[in-house]
XYZ file of C-alpha atoms in Angstrom:
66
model
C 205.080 106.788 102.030
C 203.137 109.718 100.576
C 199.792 108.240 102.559
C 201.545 108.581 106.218
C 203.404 111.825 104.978
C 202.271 114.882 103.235
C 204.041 115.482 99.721
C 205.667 118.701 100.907
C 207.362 116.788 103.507
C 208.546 113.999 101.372
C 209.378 115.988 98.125
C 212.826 117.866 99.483
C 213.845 114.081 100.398
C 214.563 113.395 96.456
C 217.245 116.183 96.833
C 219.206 113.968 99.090
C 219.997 111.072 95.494
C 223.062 113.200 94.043
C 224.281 113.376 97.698
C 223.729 109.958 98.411
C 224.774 108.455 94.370
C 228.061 110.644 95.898
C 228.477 109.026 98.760
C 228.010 105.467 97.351
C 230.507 106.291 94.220
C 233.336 107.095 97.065
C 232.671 103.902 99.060
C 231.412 101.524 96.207
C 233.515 102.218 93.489
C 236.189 104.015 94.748
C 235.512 107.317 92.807
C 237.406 110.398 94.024
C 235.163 113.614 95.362
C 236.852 116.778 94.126
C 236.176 119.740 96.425
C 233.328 121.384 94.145
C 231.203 118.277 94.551
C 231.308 118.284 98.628
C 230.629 121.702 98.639
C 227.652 121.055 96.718
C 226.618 118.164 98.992
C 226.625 120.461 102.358
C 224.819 122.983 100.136
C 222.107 120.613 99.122
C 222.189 119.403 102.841
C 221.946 122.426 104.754
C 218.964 123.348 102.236
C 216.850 120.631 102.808
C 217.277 120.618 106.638
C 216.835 124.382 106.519
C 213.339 123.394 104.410
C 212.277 120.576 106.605
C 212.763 122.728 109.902
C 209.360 123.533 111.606
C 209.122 127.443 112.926
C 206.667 127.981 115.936
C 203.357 129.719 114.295
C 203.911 133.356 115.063
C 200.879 134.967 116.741
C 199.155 138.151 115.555
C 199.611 141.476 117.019
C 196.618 143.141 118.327
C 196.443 146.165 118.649
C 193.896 148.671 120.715
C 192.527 151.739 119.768
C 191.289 154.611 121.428
């Protein structure tokens, strides 16, 4: 995976295990989420999609003189 995609693209994946060992504890073994822990998984999801998104390259300003 890190050949076809650059590290910094694939490194804020690895955030996404406690969400996803969260998810599969609810549906797997029938663990209960307490409010704390699903705040923390929209937390660590809005952070990495707020990381991965891609802003527009701004352009410079140029300014004349005289």
């Amino acid at each position: 995976m890190i050949v076809k995609y650059s590290v910094s693209s694939v490194a804020p994946m690895t955030l996404l295990v406690p969400v996803f060992a969260l998810i599969g504890g609810y549906l797997f073994f029938g663990e209960s989420l307490d409010m704390a822990q699903s705040v923390a998984a929209v937390v660590i999801l809005l952070g990495v999609a707020v990381s991965e998104i891609k802003l527009p390259k701004r352009r410079g300003v140029v300014v004349k003189v005289g």
